[in-house]
PDB file of C-alpha atoms and ligand atoms in Angstrom:
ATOM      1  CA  UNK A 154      -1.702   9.494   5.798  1.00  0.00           C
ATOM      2  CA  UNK A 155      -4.619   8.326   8.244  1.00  0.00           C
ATOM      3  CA  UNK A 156      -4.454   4.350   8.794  1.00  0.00           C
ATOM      4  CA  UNK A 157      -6.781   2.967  10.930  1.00  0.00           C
ATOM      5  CA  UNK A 158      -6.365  -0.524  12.775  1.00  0.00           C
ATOM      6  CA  UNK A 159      -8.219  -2.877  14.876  1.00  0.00           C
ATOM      7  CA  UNK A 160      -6.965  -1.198  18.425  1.00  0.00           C
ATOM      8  CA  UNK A 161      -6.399  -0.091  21.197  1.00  0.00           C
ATOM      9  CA  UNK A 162      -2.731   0.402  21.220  1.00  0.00           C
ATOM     10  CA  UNK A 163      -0.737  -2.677  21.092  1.00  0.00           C
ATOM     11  CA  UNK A 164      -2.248  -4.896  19.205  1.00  0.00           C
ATOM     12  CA  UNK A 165      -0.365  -7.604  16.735  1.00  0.00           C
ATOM     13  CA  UNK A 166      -2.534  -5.566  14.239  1.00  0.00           C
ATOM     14  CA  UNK A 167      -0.761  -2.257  15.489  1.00  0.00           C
ATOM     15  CA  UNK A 168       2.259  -4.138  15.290  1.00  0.00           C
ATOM     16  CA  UNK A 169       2.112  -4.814  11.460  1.00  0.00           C
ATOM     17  CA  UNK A 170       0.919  -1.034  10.794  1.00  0.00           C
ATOM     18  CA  UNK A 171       3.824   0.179  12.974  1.00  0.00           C
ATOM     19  CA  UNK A 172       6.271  -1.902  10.856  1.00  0.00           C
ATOM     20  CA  UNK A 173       4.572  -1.464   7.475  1.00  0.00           C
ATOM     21  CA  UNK A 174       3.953   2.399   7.774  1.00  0.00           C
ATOM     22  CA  UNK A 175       6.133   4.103   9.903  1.00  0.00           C
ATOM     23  CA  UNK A 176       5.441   7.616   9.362  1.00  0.00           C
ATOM     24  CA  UNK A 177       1.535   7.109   9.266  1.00  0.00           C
ATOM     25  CA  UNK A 178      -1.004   8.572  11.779  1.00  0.00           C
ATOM     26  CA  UNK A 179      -2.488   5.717  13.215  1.00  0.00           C
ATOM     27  CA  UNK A 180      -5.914   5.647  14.586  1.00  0.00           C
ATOM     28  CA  UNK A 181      -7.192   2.797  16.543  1.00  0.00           C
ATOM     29  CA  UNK A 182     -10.589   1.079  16.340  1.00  0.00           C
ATOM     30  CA  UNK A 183     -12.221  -1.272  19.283  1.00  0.00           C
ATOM     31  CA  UNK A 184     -13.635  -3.269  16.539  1.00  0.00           C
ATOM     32  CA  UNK A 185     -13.126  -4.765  13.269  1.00  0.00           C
ATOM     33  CA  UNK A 186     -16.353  -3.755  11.787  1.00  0.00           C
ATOM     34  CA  UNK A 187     -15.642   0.363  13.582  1.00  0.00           C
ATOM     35  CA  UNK A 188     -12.328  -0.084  11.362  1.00  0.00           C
ATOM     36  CA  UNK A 189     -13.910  -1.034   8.189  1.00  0.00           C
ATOM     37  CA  UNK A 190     -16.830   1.225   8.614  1.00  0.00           C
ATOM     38  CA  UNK A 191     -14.670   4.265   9.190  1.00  0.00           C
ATOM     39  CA  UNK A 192     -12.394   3.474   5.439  1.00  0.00           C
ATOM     40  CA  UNK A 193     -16.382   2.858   4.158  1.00  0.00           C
ATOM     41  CA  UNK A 194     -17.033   6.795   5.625  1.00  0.00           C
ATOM     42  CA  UNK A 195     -13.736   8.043   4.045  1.00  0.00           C
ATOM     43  CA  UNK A 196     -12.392   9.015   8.142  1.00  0.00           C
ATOM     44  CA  UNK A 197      -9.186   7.025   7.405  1.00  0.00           C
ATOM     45  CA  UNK A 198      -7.068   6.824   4.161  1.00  0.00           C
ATOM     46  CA  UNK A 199      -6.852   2.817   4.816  1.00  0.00           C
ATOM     47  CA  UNK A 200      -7.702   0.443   7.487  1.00  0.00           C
ATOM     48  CA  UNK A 201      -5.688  -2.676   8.642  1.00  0.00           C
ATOM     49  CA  UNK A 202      -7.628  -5.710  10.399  1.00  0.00           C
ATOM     50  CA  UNK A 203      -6.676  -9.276  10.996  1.00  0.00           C
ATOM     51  CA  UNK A 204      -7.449 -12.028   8.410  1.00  0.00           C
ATOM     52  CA  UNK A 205      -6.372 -15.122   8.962  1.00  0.00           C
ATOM     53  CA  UNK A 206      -4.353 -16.942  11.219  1.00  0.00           C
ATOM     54  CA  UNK A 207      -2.070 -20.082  10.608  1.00  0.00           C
ATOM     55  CA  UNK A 208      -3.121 -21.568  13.676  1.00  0.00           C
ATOM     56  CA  UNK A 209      -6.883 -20.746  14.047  1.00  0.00           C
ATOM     57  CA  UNK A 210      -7.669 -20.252  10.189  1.00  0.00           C
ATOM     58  CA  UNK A 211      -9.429 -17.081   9.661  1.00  0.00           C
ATOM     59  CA  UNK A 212     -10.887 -14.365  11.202  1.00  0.00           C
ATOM     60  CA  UNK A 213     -14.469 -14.593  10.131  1.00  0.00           C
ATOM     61  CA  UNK A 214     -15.599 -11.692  11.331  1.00  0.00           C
ATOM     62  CA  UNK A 215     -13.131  -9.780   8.955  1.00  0.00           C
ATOM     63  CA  UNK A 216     -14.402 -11.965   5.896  1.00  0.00           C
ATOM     64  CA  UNK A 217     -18.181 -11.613   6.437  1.00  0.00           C
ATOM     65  CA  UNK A 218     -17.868  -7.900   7.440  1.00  0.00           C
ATOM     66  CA  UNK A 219     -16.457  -7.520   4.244  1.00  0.00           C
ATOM     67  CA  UNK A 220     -18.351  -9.476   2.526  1.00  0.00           C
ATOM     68  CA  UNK A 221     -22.160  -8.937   3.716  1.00  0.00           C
ATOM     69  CA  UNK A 222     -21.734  -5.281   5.099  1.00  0.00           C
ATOM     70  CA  UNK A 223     -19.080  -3.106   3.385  1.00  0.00           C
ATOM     71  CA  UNK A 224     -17.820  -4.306   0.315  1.00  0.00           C
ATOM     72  CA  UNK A 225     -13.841  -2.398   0.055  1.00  0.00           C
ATOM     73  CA  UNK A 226     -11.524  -3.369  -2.101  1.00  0.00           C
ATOM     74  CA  UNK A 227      -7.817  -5.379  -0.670  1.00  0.00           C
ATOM     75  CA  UNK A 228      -5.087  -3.087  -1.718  1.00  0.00           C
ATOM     76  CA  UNK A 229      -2.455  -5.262   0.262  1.00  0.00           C
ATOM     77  CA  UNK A 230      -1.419  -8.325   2.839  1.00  0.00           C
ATOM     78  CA  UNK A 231       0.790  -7.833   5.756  1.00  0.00           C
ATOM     79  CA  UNK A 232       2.315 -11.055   7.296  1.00  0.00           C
ATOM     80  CA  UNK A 233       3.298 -10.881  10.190  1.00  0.00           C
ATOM     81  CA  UNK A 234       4.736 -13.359  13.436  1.00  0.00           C
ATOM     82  CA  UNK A 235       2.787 -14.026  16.081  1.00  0.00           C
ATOM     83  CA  UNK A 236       4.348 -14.676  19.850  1.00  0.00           C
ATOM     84  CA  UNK A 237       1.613 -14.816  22.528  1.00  0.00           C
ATOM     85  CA  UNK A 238       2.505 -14.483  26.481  1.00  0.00           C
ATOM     86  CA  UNK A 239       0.742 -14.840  29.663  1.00  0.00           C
ATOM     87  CA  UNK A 240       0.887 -11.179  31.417  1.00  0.00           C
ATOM     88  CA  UNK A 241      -0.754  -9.993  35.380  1.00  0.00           C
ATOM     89  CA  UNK A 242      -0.759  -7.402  36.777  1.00  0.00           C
ATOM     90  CA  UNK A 243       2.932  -7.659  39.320  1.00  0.00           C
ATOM     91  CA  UNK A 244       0.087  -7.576  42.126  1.00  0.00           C
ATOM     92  CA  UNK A 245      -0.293 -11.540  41.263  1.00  0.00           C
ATOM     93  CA  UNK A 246       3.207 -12.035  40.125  1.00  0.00           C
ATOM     94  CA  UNK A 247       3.892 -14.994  42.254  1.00  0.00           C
ATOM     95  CA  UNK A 248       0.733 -16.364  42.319  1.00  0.00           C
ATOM     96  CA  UNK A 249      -0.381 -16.216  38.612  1.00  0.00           C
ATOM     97  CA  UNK A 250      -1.130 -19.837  38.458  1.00  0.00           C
ATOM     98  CA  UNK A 251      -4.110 -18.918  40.786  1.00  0.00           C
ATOM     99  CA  UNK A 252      -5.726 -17.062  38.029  1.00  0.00           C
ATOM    100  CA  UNK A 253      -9.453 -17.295  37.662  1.00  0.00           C
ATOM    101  CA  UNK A 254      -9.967 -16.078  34.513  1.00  0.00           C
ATOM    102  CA  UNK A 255      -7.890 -15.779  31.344  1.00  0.00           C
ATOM    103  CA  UNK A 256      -8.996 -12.290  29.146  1.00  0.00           C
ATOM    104  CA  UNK A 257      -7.981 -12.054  25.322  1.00  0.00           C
ATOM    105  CA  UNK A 258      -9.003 -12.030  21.505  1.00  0.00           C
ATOM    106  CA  UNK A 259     -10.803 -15.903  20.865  1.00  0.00           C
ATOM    107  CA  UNK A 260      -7.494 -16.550  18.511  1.00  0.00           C
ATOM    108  CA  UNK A 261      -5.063 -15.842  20.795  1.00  0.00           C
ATOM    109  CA  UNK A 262      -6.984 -18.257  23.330  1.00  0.00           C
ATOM    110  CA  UNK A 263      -6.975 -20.746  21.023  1.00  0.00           C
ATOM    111  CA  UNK A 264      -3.340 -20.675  20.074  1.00  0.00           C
ATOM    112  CA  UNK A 265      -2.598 -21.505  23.315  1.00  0.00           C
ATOM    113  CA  UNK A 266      -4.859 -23.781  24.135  1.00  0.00           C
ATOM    114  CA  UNK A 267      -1.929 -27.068  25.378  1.00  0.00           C
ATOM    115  CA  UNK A 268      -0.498 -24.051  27.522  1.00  0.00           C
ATOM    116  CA  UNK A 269      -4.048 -23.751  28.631  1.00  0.00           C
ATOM    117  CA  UNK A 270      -5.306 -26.801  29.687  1.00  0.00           C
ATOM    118  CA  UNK A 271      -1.461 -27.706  31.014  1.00  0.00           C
ATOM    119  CA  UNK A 272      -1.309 -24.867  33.243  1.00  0.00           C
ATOM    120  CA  UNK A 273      -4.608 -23.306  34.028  1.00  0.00           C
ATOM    121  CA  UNK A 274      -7.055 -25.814  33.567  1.00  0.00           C
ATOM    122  CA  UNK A 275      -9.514 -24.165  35.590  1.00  0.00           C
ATOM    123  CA  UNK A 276      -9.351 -21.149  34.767  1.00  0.00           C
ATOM    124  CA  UNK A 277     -12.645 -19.206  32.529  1.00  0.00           C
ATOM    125  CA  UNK A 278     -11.789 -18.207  28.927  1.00  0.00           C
ATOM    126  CA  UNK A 279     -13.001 -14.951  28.264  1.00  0.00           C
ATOM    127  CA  UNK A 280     -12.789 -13.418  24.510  1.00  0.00           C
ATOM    128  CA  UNK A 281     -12.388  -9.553  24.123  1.00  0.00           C
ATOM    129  CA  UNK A 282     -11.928  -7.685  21.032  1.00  0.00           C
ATOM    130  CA  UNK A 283      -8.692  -7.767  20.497  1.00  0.00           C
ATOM    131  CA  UNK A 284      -5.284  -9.026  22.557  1.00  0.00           C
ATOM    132  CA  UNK A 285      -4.637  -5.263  24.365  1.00  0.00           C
ATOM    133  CA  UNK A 286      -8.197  -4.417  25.040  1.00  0.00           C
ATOM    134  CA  UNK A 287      -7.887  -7.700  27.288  1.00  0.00           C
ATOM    135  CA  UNK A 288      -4.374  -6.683  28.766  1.00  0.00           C
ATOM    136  CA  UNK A 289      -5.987  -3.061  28.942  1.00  0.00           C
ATOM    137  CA  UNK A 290      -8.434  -4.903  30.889  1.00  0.00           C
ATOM    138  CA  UNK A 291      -6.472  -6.422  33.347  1.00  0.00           C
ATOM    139  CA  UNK A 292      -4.654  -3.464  34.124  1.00  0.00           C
ATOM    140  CA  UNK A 293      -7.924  -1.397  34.918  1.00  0.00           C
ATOM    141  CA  UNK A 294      -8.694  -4.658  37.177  1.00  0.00           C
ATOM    142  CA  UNK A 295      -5.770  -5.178  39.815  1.00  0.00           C
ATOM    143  CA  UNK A 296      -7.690  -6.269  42.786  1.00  0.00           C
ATOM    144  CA  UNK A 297      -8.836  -9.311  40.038  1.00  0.00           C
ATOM    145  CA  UNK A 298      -7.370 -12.470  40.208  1.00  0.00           C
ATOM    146  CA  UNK A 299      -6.985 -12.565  36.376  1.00  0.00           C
ATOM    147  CA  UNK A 300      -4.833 -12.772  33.241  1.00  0.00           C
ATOM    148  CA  UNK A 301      -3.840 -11.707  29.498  1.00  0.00           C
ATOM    149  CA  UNK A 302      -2.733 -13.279  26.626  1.00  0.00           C
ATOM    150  CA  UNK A 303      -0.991 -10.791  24.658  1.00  0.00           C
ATOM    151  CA  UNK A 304       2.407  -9.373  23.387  1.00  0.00           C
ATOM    152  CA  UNK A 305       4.864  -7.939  24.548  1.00  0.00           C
ATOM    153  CA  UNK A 306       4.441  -4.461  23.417  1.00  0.00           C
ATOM    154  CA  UNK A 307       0.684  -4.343  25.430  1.00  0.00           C
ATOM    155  CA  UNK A 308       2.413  -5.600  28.529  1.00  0.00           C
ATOM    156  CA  UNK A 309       4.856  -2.714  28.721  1.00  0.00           C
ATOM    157  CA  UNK A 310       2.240  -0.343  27.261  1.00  0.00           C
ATOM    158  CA  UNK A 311      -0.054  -1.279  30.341  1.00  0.00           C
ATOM    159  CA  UNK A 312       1.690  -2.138  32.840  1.00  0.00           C
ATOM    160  CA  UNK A 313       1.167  -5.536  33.501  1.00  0.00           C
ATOM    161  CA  UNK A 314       4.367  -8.306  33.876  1.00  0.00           C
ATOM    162  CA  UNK A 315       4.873 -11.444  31.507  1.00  0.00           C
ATOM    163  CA  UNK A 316       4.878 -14.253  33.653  1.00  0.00           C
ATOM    164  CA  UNK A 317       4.960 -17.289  30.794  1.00  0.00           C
ATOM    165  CA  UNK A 318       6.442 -16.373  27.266  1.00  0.00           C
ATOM    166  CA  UNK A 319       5.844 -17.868  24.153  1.00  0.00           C
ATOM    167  CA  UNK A 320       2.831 -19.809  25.479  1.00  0.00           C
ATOM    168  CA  UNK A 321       1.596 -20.373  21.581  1.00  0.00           C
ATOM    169  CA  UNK A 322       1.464 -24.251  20.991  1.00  0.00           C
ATOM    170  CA  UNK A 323       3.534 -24.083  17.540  1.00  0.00           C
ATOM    171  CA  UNK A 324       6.147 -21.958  16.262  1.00  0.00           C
ATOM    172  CA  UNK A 325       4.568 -21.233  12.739  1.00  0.00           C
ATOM    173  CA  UNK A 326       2.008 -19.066  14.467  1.00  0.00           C
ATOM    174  CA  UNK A 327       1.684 -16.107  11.806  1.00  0.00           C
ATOM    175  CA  UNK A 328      -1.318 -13.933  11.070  1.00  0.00           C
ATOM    176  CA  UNK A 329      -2.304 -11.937   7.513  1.00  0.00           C
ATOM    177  CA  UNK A 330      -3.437  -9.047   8.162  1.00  0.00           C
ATOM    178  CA  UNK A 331      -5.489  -6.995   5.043  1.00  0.00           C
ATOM    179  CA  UNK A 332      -4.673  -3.401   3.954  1.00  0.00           C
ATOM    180  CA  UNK A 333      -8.522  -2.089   3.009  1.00  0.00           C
ATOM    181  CA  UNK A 334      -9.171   1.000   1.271  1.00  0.00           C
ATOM    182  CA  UNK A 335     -12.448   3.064  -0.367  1.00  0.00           C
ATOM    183  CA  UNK A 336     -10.887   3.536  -3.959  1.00  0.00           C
ATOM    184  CA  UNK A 337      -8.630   0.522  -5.623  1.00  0.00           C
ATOM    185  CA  UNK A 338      -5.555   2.239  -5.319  1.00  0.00           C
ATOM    186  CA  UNK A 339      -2.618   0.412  -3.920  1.00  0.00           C
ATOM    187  CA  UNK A 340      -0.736   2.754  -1.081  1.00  0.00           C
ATOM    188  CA  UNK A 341       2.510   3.557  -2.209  1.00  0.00           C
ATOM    189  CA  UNK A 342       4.867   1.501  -0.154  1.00  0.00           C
ATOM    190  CA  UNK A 343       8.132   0.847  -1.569  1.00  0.00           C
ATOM    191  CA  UNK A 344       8.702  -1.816   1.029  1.00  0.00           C
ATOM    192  CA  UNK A 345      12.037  -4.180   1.195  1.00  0.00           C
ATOM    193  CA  UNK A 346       9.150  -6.956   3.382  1.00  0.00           C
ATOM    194  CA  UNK A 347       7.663  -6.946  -0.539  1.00  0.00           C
ATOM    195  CA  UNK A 348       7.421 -10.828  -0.950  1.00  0.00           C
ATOM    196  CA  UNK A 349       4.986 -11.011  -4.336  1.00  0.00           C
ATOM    197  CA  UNK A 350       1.514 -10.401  -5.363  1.00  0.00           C
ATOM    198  CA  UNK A 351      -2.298 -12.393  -4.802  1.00  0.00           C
ATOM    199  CA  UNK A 352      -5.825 -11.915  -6.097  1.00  0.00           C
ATOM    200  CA  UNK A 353      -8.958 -12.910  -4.158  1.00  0.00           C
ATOM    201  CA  UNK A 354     -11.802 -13.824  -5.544  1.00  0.00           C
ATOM    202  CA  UNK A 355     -15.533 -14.636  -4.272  1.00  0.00           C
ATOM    203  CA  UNK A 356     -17.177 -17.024  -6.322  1.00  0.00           C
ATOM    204  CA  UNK A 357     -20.964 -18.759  -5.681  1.00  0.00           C
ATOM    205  CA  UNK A 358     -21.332 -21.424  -7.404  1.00  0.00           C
ATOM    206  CA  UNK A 359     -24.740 -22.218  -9.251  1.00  0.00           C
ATOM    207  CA  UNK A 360     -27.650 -24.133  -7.409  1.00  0.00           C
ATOM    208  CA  UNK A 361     -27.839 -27.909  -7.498  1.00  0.00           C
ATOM    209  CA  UNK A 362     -25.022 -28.501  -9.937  1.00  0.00           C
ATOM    210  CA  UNK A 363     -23.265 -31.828  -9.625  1.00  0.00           C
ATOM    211  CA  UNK A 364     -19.277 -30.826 -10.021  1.00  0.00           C
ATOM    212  CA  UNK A 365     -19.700 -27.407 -10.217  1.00  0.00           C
ATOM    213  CA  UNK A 366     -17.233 -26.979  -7.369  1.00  0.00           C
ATOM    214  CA  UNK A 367     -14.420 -29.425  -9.871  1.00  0.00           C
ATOM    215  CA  UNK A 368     -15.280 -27.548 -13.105  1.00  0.00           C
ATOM    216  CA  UNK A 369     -14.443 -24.427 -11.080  1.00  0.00           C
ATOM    217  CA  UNK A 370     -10.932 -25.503  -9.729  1.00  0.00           C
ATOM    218  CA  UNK A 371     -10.597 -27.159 -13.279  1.00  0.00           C
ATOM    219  CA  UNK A 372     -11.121 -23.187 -14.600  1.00  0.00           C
ATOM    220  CA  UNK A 373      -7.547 -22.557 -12.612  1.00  0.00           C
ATOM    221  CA  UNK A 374      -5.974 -26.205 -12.944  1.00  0.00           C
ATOM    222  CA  UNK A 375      -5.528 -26.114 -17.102  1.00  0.00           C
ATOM    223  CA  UNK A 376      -4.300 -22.761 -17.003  1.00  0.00           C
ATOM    224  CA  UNK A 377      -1.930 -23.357 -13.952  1.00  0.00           C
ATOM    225  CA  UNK A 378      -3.173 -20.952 -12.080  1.00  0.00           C
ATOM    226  CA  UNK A 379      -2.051 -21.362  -8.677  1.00  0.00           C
ATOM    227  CA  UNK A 380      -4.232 -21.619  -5.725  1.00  0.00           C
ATOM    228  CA  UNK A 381      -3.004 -20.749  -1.933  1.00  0.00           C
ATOM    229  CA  UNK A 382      -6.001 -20.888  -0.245  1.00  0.00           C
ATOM    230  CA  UNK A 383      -9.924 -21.883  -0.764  1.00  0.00           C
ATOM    231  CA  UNK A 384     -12.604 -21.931   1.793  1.00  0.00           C
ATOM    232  CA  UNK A 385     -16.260 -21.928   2.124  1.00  0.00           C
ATOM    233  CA  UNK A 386     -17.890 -19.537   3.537  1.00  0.00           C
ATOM    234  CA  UNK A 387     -22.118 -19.093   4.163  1.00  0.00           C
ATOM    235  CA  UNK A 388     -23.794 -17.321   1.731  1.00  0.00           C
ATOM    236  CA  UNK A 389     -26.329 -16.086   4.938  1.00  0.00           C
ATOM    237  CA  UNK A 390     -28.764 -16.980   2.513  1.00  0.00           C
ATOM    238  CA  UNK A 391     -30.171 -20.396   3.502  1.00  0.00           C
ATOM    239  CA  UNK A 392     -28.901 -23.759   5.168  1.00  0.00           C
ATOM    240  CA  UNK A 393     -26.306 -25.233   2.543  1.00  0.00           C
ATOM    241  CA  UNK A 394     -26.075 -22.078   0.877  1.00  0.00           C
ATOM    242  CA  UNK A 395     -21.845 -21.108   0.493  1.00  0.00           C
ATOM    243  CA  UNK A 396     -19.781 -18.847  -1.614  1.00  0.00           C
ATOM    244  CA  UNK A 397     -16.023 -20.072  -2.394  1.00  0.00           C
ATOM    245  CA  UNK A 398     -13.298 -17.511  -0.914  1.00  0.00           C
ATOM    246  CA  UNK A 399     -10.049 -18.415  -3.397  1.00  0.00           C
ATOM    247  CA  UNK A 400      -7.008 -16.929  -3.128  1.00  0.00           C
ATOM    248  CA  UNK A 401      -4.387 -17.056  -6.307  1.00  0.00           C
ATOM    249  CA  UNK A 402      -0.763 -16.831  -6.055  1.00  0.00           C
ATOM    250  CA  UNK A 403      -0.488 -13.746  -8.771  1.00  0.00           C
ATOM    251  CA  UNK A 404      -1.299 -10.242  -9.841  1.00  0.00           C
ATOM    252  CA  UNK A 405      -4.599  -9.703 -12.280  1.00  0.00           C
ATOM    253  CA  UNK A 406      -3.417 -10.257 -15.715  1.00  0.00           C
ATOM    254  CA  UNK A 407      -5.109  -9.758 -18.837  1.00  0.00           C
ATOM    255  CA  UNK A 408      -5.655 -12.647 -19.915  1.00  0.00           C
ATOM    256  CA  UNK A 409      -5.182 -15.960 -17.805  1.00  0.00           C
ATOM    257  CA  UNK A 410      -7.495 -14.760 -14.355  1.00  0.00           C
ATOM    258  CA  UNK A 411     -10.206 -12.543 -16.620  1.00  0.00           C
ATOM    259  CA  UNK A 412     -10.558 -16.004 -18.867  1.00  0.00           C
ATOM    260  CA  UNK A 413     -11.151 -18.332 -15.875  1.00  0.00           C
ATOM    261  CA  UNK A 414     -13.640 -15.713 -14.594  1.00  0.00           C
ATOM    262  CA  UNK A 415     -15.231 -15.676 -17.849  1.00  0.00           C
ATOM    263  CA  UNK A 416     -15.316 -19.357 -17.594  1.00  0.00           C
ATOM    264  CA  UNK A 417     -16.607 -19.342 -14.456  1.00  0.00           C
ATOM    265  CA  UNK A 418     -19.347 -16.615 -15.433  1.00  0.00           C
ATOM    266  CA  UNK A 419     -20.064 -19.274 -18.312  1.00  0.00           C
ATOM    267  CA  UNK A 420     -20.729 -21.769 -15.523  1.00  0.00           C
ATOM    268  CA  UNK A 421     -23.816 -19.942 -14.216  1.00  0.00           C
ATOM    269  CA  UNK A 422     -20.895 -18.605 -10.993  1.00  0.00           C
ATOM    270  CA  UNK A 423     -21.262 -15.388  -9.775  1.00  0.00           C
ATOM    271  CA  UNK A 424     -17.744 -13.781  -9.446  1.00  0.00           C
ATOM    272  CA  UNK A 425     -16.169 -10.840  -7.355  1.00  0.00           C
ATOM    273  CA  UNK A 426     -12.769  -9.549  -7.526  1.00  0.00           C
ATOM    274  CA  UNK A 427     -11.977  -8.826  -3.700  1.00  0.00           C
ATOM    275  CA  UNK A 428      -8.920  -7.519  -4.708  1.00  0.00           C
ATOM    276  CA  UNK A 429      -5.209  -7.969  -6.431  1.00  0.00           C
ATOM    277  CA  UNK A 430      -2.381  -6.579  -4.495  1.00  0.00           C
ATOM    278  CA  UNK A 431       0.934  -7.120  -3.114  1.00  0.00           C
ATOM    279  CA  UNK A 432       1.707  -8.754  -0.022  1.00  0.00           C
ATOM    280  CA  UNK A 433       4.519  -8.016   2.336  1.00  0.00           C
ATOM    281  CA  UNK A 434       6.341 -10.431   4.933  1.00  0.00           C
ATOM    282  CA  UNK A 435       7.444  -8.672   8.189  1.00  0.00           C
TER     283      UNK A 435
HETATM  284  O1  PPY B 588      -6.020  -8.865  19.048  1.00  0.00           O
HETATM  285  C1  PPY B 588      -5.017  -8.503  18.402  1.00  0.00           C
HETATM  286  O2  PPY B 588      -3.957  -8.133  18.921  1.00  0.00           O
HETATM  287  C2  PPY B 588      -5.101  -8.530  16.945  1.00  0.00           C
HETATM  288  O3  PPY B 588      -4.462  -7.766  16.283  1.00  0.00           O
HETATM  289  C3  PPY B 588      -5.902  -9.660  16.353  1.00  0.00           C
HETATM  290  C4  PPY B 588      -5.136 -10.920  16.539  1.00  0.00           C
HETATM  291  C5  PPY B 588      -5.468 -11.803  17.546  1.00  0.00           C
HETATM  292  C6  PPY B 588      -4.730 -12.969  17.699  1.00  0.00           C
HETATM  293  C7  PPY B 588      -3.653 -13.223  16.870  1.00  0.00           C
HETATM  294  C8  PPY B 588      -3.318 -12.327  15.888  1.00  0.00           C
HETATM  295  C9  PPY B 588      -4.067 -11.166  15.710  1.00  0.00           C
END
């Protein structure tokens, strides 16, 4: 089986693909959108690309991507722990706190960010596409008086030497990553990490409609449908314009989650199942 992941080599995301599929072939992408696209061309059996973190919320361009450009069904949710550290190349070992410039993935940078502005105040934040294409970067770079936020795995991969660990600014720090796929069908991973199911849902609620955002929630609330997560998102249609990303805490049934879409449909909302699948806790 081909899974491709938002790359190059070492990334959290490789991290959770490692864990979750062992045995796989894994291709790397150097963007989220490449990754999608190449599930969307049928390259790759699956593709695995960050979501959302618990620090940083989420990933947007994962959501929109999805959204706007290639709609693929979620087959599954990998959750995974996230430990940042501050890696040079061992030419600037000693003097890392002389750093100019600080390379890695926007998230990363901003789960650090007390580190940050404790230790390198002056130092340029500069966002790459992913945590190891910025360590990758340093490494190609020695003469540079730069750094890397990354893990561990990227600093052995390229070479470079962890000179602050754990540099995150909370312990929760954990990221979902999605499991996307061209057909619906869930990839058959009889996985001990299994922790329970979710459905997403996009819903757009109708134009200039006082409460329409309450009588949707209410749609879940009387039939105790639980919610983990809702956010807005633009609809890219026009200022004000949003669609509701909600994320309940069970499989599709027949009856309880087709009713409240029914009663949402009722309500004038347009409704998209992004996908029901399990989720998995590494
Ligand atoms: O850049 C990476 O390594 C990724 O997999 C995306 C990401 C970035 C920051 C935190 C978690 C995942």
């Amino acid at each position: 089986m081909k899974i491709g992941y938002l790359g190059p080599k070492a990334t959290f995301t490789d991290l959770a693909v490692t864990t979750m599929f062992p045995h796989a072939e894994k291709i790397p992408y150097s963007t989220i959108p490449e990754c999608i696209d190449a599930v969307s061309n049928g390259e790759i059996d699956a593709g695995v690309v960050p979501l959302e973190n618990a620090l940083e919320g989420s990933v947007n361009l994962t959501l929109d991507y999805l959204i706007h450009e290639q709609s693929l069904p979620i087959v599954g949710e990998i959750i995974a722990p996230i430990q940042q550290h501050l890696m040079v190349h061992p030419y600037h070992a000693h003097h890392w706190t002389e750093v100019k410039e600080i390379y890695s993935h926007s998230h990363a940078i901003a789960q650090c960010h007390k580190f940050l502005h404790a230790n390198l105040k002056k130092a340029k934040h500069v966002y790459m596409t992913s945590t190891s294409a910025a360590a990758k970067f340093v490494s190609e770079h020695p003469h540079l008086p730069i750094a890397a936020i990354a893990n561990r795995l990227a600093a052995k991969e390229y070479g470079l030497m962890i000179v602050q660990e754990n540099i995150h600014d909370h312990d929760y720090n954990h990221t979902r990553f999605i499991i996307v796929r061209k057909q619906n069908e869930p990839l058959k991973m009889d996985s001990p990490l299994y922790a329970g199911d979710k459905t997403t849902l996009m819903v757009a609620l109708p134009k200039d409609q006082p409460g329409a955002l309450h009588q949707v929630l209410s749609a879940f609330a009387w039939r105790k449908l639980n919610l983990t997560k809702i956010e807005s998102r633009p609809a890219k249609t026009g200022l004000g314009n949003y669609f509701f990303i909600i994320d309940i805490d069970q499989k599709m049934d027949d009856v309880l989650i087709p009713g409240a879409i029914a009663e949402l449909e009722a309500l004038d909302c347009t409704v998209q199942v992004l996908g029901s699948y399990p989720y998995y806790i590494i």
